[in-house]
């Protein structure tokens, strides 16, 4: 008796893989994943079930036959239509992030046109260079006056109407240096405006802002502000930028630089024009009909109203009454207001909305998904809570093993560090983060922290204390590198803050790892499936425990069921390929699919667990 692969069969019969697994579950057929094979005689049973469903659910649909010609305009077979109609008629009343039937593209379908969406812009720059003033000017002149009686709440974002269309500005990052929120903030944004005061030129936080935009691979536009001042020197700003390898267009480079004054409004119209042009080039699109996903921009507790959370809709559409899941909490949208304070009933992609309905304030940067109903929301949360407990237990087990190995209860390991950075501000910010990373198990001992490149003296200190030298935005000289090599001292240089922090996480982990091999590496939650017609689908995920490592063994679980086993072949942070991603970071993952598309077997809220290969 010959066998058939589940996903090939699904394709042949024009149903999606989820549906196929559902039917197999119903029949009590066991399988490991959609790559598994099943007996040929089961196929007949499946066909019968599909036929019955089609007849029962879609009265107007013609009898499905394997050779029924597809309609000229649709890429699907008549069977696919029939089975989908059956599904609609039988159970699911509304699509949701956790249960939405995916359409199966045939050989070479014309990709459905996903509509354009408004660009989301973030403004960054050094303190006092005029970020707030510039946003205020745009808000005053470009935001339609709201109806009388509304209460203007700070929502952390606003929408400007320009002659070229809608532009959404995020105004939360503030000057809280080096926070994950801001690193994530750049991720919410499509375009970064770097504000530089014409009388002050490049300052430490300007460089930091540029580094964030570069790390997030979002296009940058430089606004040289305060050009109304007599001492303004825009040319100096441009020359200073070239020294960072950022060459303005008029000097032959590709950096857009716009002189503006937040005081007089000069150049602001040009800036908006450039934003729209950049957005056009980026070809930003989002499907309002796709399952909803979004990001928390900010949240706070209002004494009268309760928890107010600002959500940026990234995909799909939000409606009053929808159930939302964030972290381990959920809420039902009781009311929604737009950034003007006006009540709205629904909100599509690139819309910042303030939501009333969460019982606890969610953290900025958290991903939000929708659930079909309260029951589904609770299930997702229960799954997340149990995963967290498992992770905590695993950590506890690791800790005990370490203690046993050391033969002494409660001994703390110390990681010695020498820190070198470009400015006092960076040194302090990094020290602040390091202090928060310390735990009972590992103490981070910064032996020396200073401005400027590391010296030979640092290397000697490091070699005696077995310390690692971490450099941020400074590079050791050739001579110092040689001494370090001869003494076996590691000097690690970083230009991006989160990479330095990743390294510290690795050092901490290295001190926690028991000597014997542990196969479990970590686990991630799939937050959304990013469909890419050319380079394949990617599962946008969040590492909830341990770490993910490229080429590790991976398995996808839905509840307690393993739906896929294979290898983690692709791992990305933003657009970069990376080897590892640690807990608390978002990443894109791709598995060895054996010809199966991620969107077919994986969906938001599923867990991917990886093990040492
Ligand atoms: N002359 C002139 N003054 C400006 C302009 N833009 C901002 N200022 C002034 O510069 C100062 C700082 O402006 P802010 O908008 O508060 O700067 P910021 O970058 O938002 O500062 P932080 O929020 O503290 O980081 C204020 O006194 C503004 O009035 C401008 O285009 N021209």
XYZ file of C-alpha atoms and ligand atoms in Angstrom:
645
model
C 0.000 0.000 0.000
C 1.559 3.337 -0.974
C 1.746 6.357 1.272
C 1.187 10.085 0.710
C 2.610 13.139 2.421
C 0.090 15.161 4.381
C 0.999 18.506 2.882
C 1.046 17.162 -0.695
C -2.378 15.708 -0.143
C -3.634 18.977 1.324
C -2.393 20.778 -1.739
C -3.944 18.262 -4.102
C -7.285 18.507 -2.380
C -7.161 22.298 -2.164
C -7.427 22.594 1.616
C -4.971 24.217 3.981
C -2.708 22.184 6.219
C -4.490 23.200 9.416
C -7.735 21.870 8.070
C -6.021 18.659 7.020
C -4.562 18.128 10.505
C -7.985 18.786 12.016
C -9.503 16.057 9.859
C -6.689 13.632 10.741
C -7.191 14.391 14.439
C -10.886 13.675 13.966
C -10.061 10.346 12.343
C -7.602 9.505 15.101
C -4.722 9.191 12.606
C -1.365 9.781 14.239
C 1.280 11.966 12.590
C 4.339 13.896 13.624
C 4.053 16.886 11.364
C 2.618 17.861 7.991
C 5.701 16.285 6.431
C 4.581 12.889 7.754
C 3.019 10.323 5.449
C -0.337 8.614 5.787
C -1.795 5.456 4.247
C -3.494 5.738 0.878
C -6.751 4.286 2.189
C -7.059 7.186 4.666
C -7.135 9.492 1.656
C -10.493 8.132 0.559
C -11.922 8.821 4.000
C -10.597 12.388 3.927
C -12.116 12.961 0.499
C -15.462 11.711 1.750
C -15.365 14.056 4.744
C -14.529 17.013 2.550
C -17.301 16.145 0.131
C -19.835 15.842 2.912
C -18.744 19.161 4.378
C -18.971 20.825 0.989
C -22.480 19.527 0.368
C -23.707 20.397 3.824
C -22.242 23.894 3.961
C -22.349 25.331 0.467
C -25.671 24.795 -1.218
C -24.871 26.906 -4.234
C -21.475 25.331 -4.902
C -21.201 22.816 -7.699
C -20.305 19.217 -6.888
C -16.534 19.218 -6.456
C -14.617 17.027 -8.890
C -10.871 16.677 -9.024
C -10.695 18.085 -12.531
C -13.061 20.985 -12.093
C -11.500 23.958 -13.876
C -10.485 26.883 -11.713
C -12.329 30.092 -12.390
C -10.323 32.358 -14.601
C -9.955 35.068 -11.994
C -9.251 32.964 -8.931
C -6.120 30.951 -8.312
C -8.010 28.312 -6.359
C -9.686 25.146 -7.497
C -13.409 24.585 -7.287
C -12.704 22.119 -4.522
C -10.854 24.687 -2.502
C -13.810 27.005 -2.879
C -16.169 24.290 -1.795
C -14.224 23.208 1.251
C -13.645 26.793 2.315
C -17.343 27.510 1.935
C -18.015 24.464 4.056
C -15.701 25.769 6.723
C -17.387 29.138 6.740
C -20.763 27.526 6.984
C -19.871 25.035 9.681
C -17.978 26.641 12.508
C -15.783 29.719 12.501
C -17.923 32.824 12.733
C -15.119 35.380 12.415
C -11.462 35.354 11.492
C -8.922 35.848 14.265
C -5.192 35.749 14.820
C -5.353 32.332 16.369
C -7.612 30.638 13.911
C -7.728 31.915 10.382
C -7.882 29.740 7.333
C -4.949 30.473 5.070
C -5.399 30.497 1.357
C -3.177 28.181 -0.571
C -1.605 29.810 -3.578
C -1.415 27.630 -6.684
C 1.569 27.395 -9.006
C 1.990 31.057 -9.978
C -0.985 33.094 -8.826
C -1.154 36.813 -9.347
C -0.391 37.996 -5.785
C -3.428 39.799 -4.379
C -2.736 43.508 -4.219
C -2.045 44.452 -0.603
C -2.982 48.109 -0.129
C -0.490 50.813 0.755
C -0.376 52.111 4.312
C 0.716 55.396 5.835
C 4.347 55.678 6.971
C 5.091 55.640 10.708
C 7.787 58.153 11.550
C 9.873 58.573 14.675
C 11.804 61.716 15.554
C 15.091 61.314 17.373
C 18.002 63.547 18.232
C 20.096 65.189 20.901
C 18.459 66.866 23.842
C 17.216 70.411 23.115
C 17.795 70.144 19.382
C 14.076 70.717 18.864
C 12.286 67.360 18.555
C 9.304 68.478 20.609
C 9.108 71.870 18.897
C 9.152 70.288 15.464
C 6.439 67.786 16.385
C 4.398 70.598 17.938
C 4.674 72.666 14.796
C 3.537 69.759 12.613
C 0.756 68.890 15.047
C -0.472 72.498 15.151
C -0.475 73.000 11.418
C -1.258 69.544 10.057
C -3.644 67.881 12.466
C -7.293 68.569 11.741
C -8.968 70.426 14.583
C -10.947 67.968 16.627
C -14.587 68.334 17.492
C -15.382 70.408 20.560
C -15.876 68.598 23.840
C -13.327 65.850 23.256
C -10.600 65.432 25.814
C -7.121 65.409 24.353
C -5.248 62.534 25.895
C -1.596 62.019 25.312
C -1.453 58.979 23.087
C 2.215 59.024 22.139
C 1.449 59.319 18.450
C -0.508 61.503 16.075
C -1.559 61.528 12.472
C -0.792 64.447 10.185
C -2.741 65.083 6.999
C -0.523 66.400 4.243
C -1.182 67.132 0.589
C 0.586 63.813 -0.142
C -1.479 61.790 2.324
C -1.377 60.619 5.894
C 1.824 60.495 7.991
C 1.881 59.001 11.488
C 4.334 60.438 13.995
C 5.395 58.634 17.148
C 6.407 61.039 19.861
C 7.158 58.784 22.816
C 10.828 57.860 22.768
C 11.687 60.992 24.764
C 15.217 61.123 26.043
C 15.297 57.893 27.968
C 18.662 56.777 26.670
C 19.490 53.266 25.611
C 16.306 51.532 26.558
C 14.949 48.470 24.878
C 11.767 50.412 24.276
C 13.592 52.795 22.069
C 15.470 50.026 20.335
C 12.077 48.461 19.710
C 10.592 51.882 18.997
C 12.714 52.130 15.894
C 11.181 48.848 14.875
C 7.649 50.229 14.932
C 8.782 53.110 12.773
C 9.351 53.018 9.030
C 11.343 56.234 8.786
C 13.572 57.998 11.320
C 13.933 61.761 11.350
C 17.198 62.764 12.992
C 16.923 66.313 14.304
C 20.208 68.208 14.519
C 20.353 71.827 15.717
C 22.107 74.029 13.163
C 23.953 75.884 15.929
C 25.185 72.767 17.728
C 25.793 70.098 15.051
C 26.391 66.442 15.941
C 26.211 65.570 19.626
C 26.461 62.213 21.488
C 22.758 61.488 21.364
C 22.670 62.364 17.675
C 25.166 59.562 17.052
C 23.155 57.247 19.252
C 19.971 58.102 17.348
C 21.738 57.444 14.049
C 22.997 54.114 15.402
C 19.450 53.104 16.357
C 18.091 53.979 12.929
C 20.944 52.129 11.244
C 20.470 49.101 13.479
C 16.780 48.987 12.620
C 17.644 49.495 8.937
C 15.034 52.218 8.612
C 15.701 55.039 6.186
C 16.881 58.263 7.782
C 16.069 61.853 6.959
C 18.121 64.550 8.663
C 16.269 67.706 9.675
C 18.731 70.502 10.383
C 16.684 72.553 12.820
C 16.889 76.129 14.105
C 18.062 77.526 10.756
C 16.397 80.815 11.768
C 19.129 81.467 14.339
C 21.858 83.924 13.289
C 24.558 81.508 14.462
C 23.031 78.608 12.467
C 25.625 76.775 10.401
C 23.884 74.073 8.339
C 26.966 73.514 6.195
C 28.950 72.462 9.254
C 26.290 69.894 10.117
C 26.541 68.459 6.607
C 30.343 68.200 6.743
C 30.173 66.622 10.187
C 27.716 64.045 8.831
C 30.083 63.072 6.027
C 32.618 62.157 8.689
C 30.212 59.474 9.866
C 30.020 58.234 6.285
C 26.603 59.797 5.916
C 26.891 61.850 2.761
C 24.153 64.411 1.989
C 22.614 64.268 -1.492
C 24.081 67.601 -2.534
C 27.562 66.231 -1.785
C 26.912 63.264 -4.043
C 25.601 60.886 -1.361
C 22.115 59.563 -0.714
C 21.280 61.123 2.650
C 18.282 63.445 2.516
C 19.009 66.585 4.543
C 16.308 69.216 5.015
C 16.954 72.595 6.673
C 13.986 73.521 8.885
C 12.905 75.876 11.616
C 10.404 74.620 14.145
C 9.992 78.237 15.168
C 9.101 79.860 11.826
C 7.941 76.721 10.015
C 10.479 77.217 7.243
C 11.269 73.932 5.462
C 8.644 71.889 7.361
C 6.553 71.440 4.206
C 9.678 70.142 2.400
C 10.361 67.734 5.250
C 6.845 66.296 4.987
C 7.267 66.018 1.235
C 10.501 64.063 1.674
C 8.826 61.768 4.200
C 6.107 60.975 1.672
C 8.672 60.393 -1.075
C 10.707 58.071 1.134
C 7.549 56.202 2.092
C 6.684 55.755 -1.586
C 10.108 54.285 -2.259
C 9.717 51.930 0.686
C 6.443 50.692 -0.817
C 4.813 50.226 2.586
C 1.816 47.928 2.531
C -0.439 46.185 5.021
C -3.560 44.132 4.620
C -6.550 45.486 6.561
C -8.248 42.099 6.125
C -5.360 40.079 7.564
C -5.452 38.862 11.195
C -4.768 41.773 13.520
C -1.377 42.428 15.034
C -0.011 45.569 16.611
C 2.415 47.014 19.113
C 1.890 48.836 22.410
C 3.311 52.336 22.107
C 2.536 53.414 25.635
C 0.064 52.797 28.398
C -0.963 54.437 31.604
C -3.600 54.273 34.280
C -6.136 57.072 34.306
C -7.802 57.540 37.667
C -11.237 57.813 36.166
C -11.083 55.823 32.956
C -8.740 53.001 34.018
C -5.995 51.565 31.845
C -5.435 53.451 28.604
C -3.115 51.815 26.109
C -1.972 53.216 22.791
C -1.686 50.551 20.142
C -0.234 50.937 16.677
C -2.169 48.755 14.269
C 0.410 47.055 12.058
C -1.746 44.562 10.222
C -5.450 43.841 10.043
C -8.261 45.915 11.551
C -9.296 46.480 15.156
C -12.947 46.769 16.147
C -14.629 47.797 19.356
C -15.522 44.531 21.107
C -12.433 42.625 19.876
C -10.490 40.527 22.373
C -6.799 41.350 22.574
C -3.933 39.390 24.078
C -0.748 41.070 25.338
C 1.860 39.074 27.217
C -0.097 37.187 29.842
C -3.004 39.579 29.944
C -6.017 40.153 27.783
C -8.737 42.686 27.380
C -11.858 43.426 25.418
C -11.938 46.744 23.638
C -14.613 48.777 25.401
C -13.853 52.003 23.594
C -11.358 53.274 21.083
C -10.236 56.816 20.371
C -8.052 58.099 17.587
C -5.100 60.381 18.216
C -7.444 63.371 17.940
C -9.507 62.162 20.854
C -12.443 61.251 18.605
C -14.311 58.002 19.285
C -13.907 55.409 16.550
C -15.360 51.965 15.980
C -12.579 50.465 13.891
C -8.971 51.158 12.986
C -6.871 49.849 10.103
C -3.096 49.573 9.497
C -0.770 52.413 10.578
C -3.411 53.861 12.896
C -2.443 54.741 16.456
C -5.448 54.182 18.721
C -6.027 54.551 22.385
C -7.793 51.549 23.831
C -9.880 51.247 26.941
C -10.391 47.679 28.112
C -7.168 46.227 29.504
C -7.202 45.442 33.196
C -3.463 45.975 33.597
C -1.165 48.400 31.823
C 0.814 46.536 29.130
C 4.496 47.410 28.585
C 5.636 49.553 25.678
C 6.982 47.574 22.770
C 4.828 44.500 23.551
C 3.127 42.780 20.644
C -0.684 42.643 20.643
C -2.712 39.982 18.905
C -6.435 39.420 18.700
C -8.308 36.333 19.809
C -11.594 34.962 18.521
C -13.334 35.232 21.880
C -12.682 35.370 25.599
C -12.171 31.620 25.793
C -9.513 31.670 23.054
C -7.787 34.619 24.741
C -7.677 32.763 28.052
C -6.272 29.689 26.345
C -3.435 31.641 24.738
C -2.621 33.218 28.095
C -2.751 29.913 29.949
C -0.315 28.486 27.390
C 2.025 31.431 27.836
C 1.856 31.224 31.628
C 2.636 27.521 31.630
C 5.577 28.094 29.255
C 6.881 30.781 31.562
C 6.615 28.465 34.563
C 8.414 25.713 32.647
C 11.141 28.180 31.760
C 11.426 29.301 35.378
C 11.653 25.692 36.515
C 14.301 24.951 33.897
C 16.270 27.964 35.108
C 15.881 26.824 38.693
C 17.129 23.355 37.740
C 20.142 24.858 36.014
C 20.874 26.982 39.067
C 20.730 24.036 41.434
C 23.042 22.041 39.215
C 25.521 24.856 39.253
C 25.305 25.084 43.017
C 25.819 21.354 43.322
C 28.802 21.540 41.033
C 30.379 24.236 43.109
C 29.688 22.186 46.190
C 28.517 25.243 48.005
C 25.033 26.620 48.247
C 24.378 30.174 47.181
C 27.853 31.093 45.897
C 27.770 33.970 43.477
C 29.822 33.956 40.292
C 31.482 37.193 39.251
C 32.018 38.377 35.691
C 34.788 40.972 35.544
C 34.413 43.689 32.942
C 36.322 46.707 31.749
C 34.189 49.222 29.962
C 35.356 51.784 27.445
C 33.003 54.127 25.577
C 33.027 57.319 23.561
C 31.299 59.598 26.053
C 30.516 59.809 29.732
C 26.823 59.565 28.806
C 27.370 56.208 27.100
C 29.491 54.916 29.997
C 26.778 55.804 32.481
C 23.961 54.439 30.371
C 25.744 51.110 29.879
C 26.587 50.877 33.579
C 22.933 51.490 34.357
C 21.898 48.589 32.152
C 24.587 46.307 33.574
C 23.423 47.037 37.104
C 19.943 45.849 36.173
C 21.338 42.634 34.687
C 22.921 41.457 37.923
C 21.276 38.594 39.741
C 21.827 36.439 42.784
C 23.756 34.045 40.601
C 25.985 36.347 38.655
C 27.525 39.629 39.709
C 28.834 41.962 37.025
C 31.933 43.667 38.336
C 32.890 46.702 36.263
C 36.531 47.077 37.308
C 37.131 50.143 35.276
C 34.905 52.344 33.181
C 36.316 55.171 31.165
C 36.058 57.366 28.120
C 38.257 56.637 25.104
C 39.959 53.599 23.578
C 41.310 50.849 25.870
C 44.963 51.142 26.895
C 47.730 48.632 27.500
C 47.144 49.161 31.216
C 43.542 47.994 30.763
C 44.761 44.834 29.047
C 47.152 44.067 31.891
C 44.426 44.601 34.430
C 42.109 42.376 32.411
C 44.681 39.614 32.129
C 45.251 39.432 35.860
C 41.572 39.662 36.734
C 40.354 37.498 33.848
C 38.183 40.358 32.705
C 36.620 40.997 29.313
C 37.069 44.444 27.776
C 33.899 45.846 26.231
C 34.200 48.847 23.913
C 31.305 50.981 22.770
C 31.980 53.320 19.823
C 35.748 53.239 20.474
C 38.341 50.947 18.869
C 41.581 49.661 20.368
C 44.822 50.595 18.616
C 46.819 47.925 16.806
C 49.437 47.892 19.581
C 46.854 47.317 22.302
C 45.210 44.546 20.239
C 48.586 42.772 19.960
C 49.205 42.903 23.704
C 45.685 41.599 24.292
C 46.289 38.704 21.922
C 49.561 37.787 23.613
C 47.902 37.835 27.030
C 44.765 36.016 25.914
C 42.508 38.967 26.779
C 39.276 39.410 24.844
C 38.481 42.904 23.589
C 35.022 43.186 22.100
C 33.971 46.321 20.242
C 30.417 47.372 19.496
C 28.749 50.235 17.720
C 25.213 49.134 18.540
C 24.143 49.105 22.141
C 21.958 46.029 22.023
C 24.809 43.988 20.564
C 26.948 44.927 23.549
C 24.100 43.881 25.830
C 23.703 40.608 23.929
C 27.380 39.954 24.590
C 26.910 40.622 28.306
C 23.971 38.207 28.276
C 26.237 35.601 26.705
C 28.899 36.197 29.359
C 26.290 35.811 32.095
C 24.959 32.674 30.477
C 28.438 31.255 30.081
C 28.773 31.532 33.825
C 25.468 29.863 34.474
C 25.804 26.976 32.077
C 26.615 23.721 33.767
C 29.611 21.819 32.408
C 27.627 18.842 31.226
C 25.713 19.251 28.029
C 22.125 20.276 28.188
C 20.206 19.788 24.996
C 17.438 22.312 25.533
C 18.422 25.717 24.194
C 15.363 27.858 24.319
C 11.958 28.649 23.058
C 10.178 31.363 21.112
C 6.626 32.363 20.554
C 5.469 33.059 17.025
C 3.857 36.479 16.941
C 3.062 36.833 13.304
C 3.739 35.136 10.038
C 5.296 37.561 7.610
C 4.378 36.551 4.113
C 6.926 37.266 1.462
C 6.077 36.191 -2.066
C 9.717 36.169 -3.216
C 11.969 35.105 -0.357
C 9.452 32.869 1.416
C 7.513 33.281 4.630
C 9.152 34.092 7.944
C 7.785 33.586 11.445
C 8.217 36.841 13.366
C 8.886 35.522 16.864
C 9.805 36.566 20.372
C 12.329 34.559 22.394
C 10.601 33.771 25.696
C 13.313 31.597 27.226
C 16.957 30.707 26.662
C 18.139 31.411 23.174
C 17.618 30.413 19.585
C 20.631 29.274 17.612
C 20.915 28.832 13.869
C 21.147 25.199 12.729
C 19.703 23.960 16.041
C 16.996 21.312 16.014
C 13.548 22.868 16.119
C 10.071 21.691 16.854
C 6.812 23.558 16.572
C 4.190 22.793 19.161
C 0.525 23.646 19.212
C -0.592 23.142 22.795
C 0.871 19.757 23.636
C 0.958 18.582 20.046
C 4.151 18.655 17.977
C 3.212 19.723 14.470
C 6.663 19.971 12.977
C 10.211 18.816 13.605
C 13.211 19.988 11.640
C 16.058 22.466 11.667
C 16.171 26.187 12.324
C 17.842 27.236 9.101
C 17.355 31.004 9.212
C 17.589 33.483 12.069
C 17.297 37.228 11.605
C 17.361 40.355 13.792
C 15.736 43.115 11.795
C 17.205 42.457 8.350
C 20.502 40.910 9.505
C 21.257 37.209 9.606
C 22.448 36.323 13.098
C 23.789 33.193 14.794
C 21.940 33.510 18.093
C 19.081 35.464 19.603
C 18.633 35.698 23.365
C 15.544 35.870 25.611
C 13.584 39.086 25.364
C 14.424 39.820 21.746
C 12.328 39.663 18.633
C 13.586 37.805 15.602
C 12.535 36.283 12.319
C 12.892 32.540 11.974
C 12.811 30.142 9.115
C 12.747 26.394 9.422
C 13.769 23.646 7.052
C 10.332 23.105 5.645
C 10.736 20.323 3.184
C 8.835 22.406 0.673
C 6.184 23.596 3.115
C 5.549 27.293 3.572
C 5.699 28.625 7.141
C 2.250 30.132 6.844
C 0.838 26.682 6.092
C 1.871 24.982 9.289
C 2.695 27.735 11.711
C 0.561 30.548 12.972
C 0.704 33.272 15.566
C 0.931 32.144 19.200
C 2.510 28.778 18.416
C 5.735 27.828 20.183
C 9.022 26.946 18.547
C 11.394 25.037 20.795
C 15.033 24.501 19.880
C 17.611 22.000 21.039
C 21.323 21.614 20.600
C 21.832 20.034 17.162
N 15.235 79.607 17.354
C 14.759 78.375 17.382
N 14.610 77.773 18.562
C 14.119 76.498 18.550
C 13.763 75.838 17.361
N 13.325 74.614 17.679
C 13.398 74.496 19.023
N 13.884 75.653 19.555
C 14.127 75.909 20.967
O 15.092 74.977 21.445
C 14.772 74.553 22.759
C 14.657 73.065 22.805
O 13.585 72.640 22.017
P 12.753 71.309 22.315
O 11.743 71.190 21.252
O 12.316 71.277 23.720
O 13.922 70.269 22.110
P 13.849 68.706 22.298
O 14.841 68.156 21.349
O 12.460 68.231 22.194
O 14.376 68.577 23.731
P 14.160 67.368 24.742
O 12.718 66.979 24.656
O 14.546 67.968 26.041
O 15.085 66.307 24.264
C 13.490 75.286 23.140
O 13.817 76.411 23.874
C 12.889 75.669 21.803
O 12.113 76.835 21.867
C 13.941 76.562 16.131
O 13.699 76.070 15.023
N 14.446 77.797 16.215
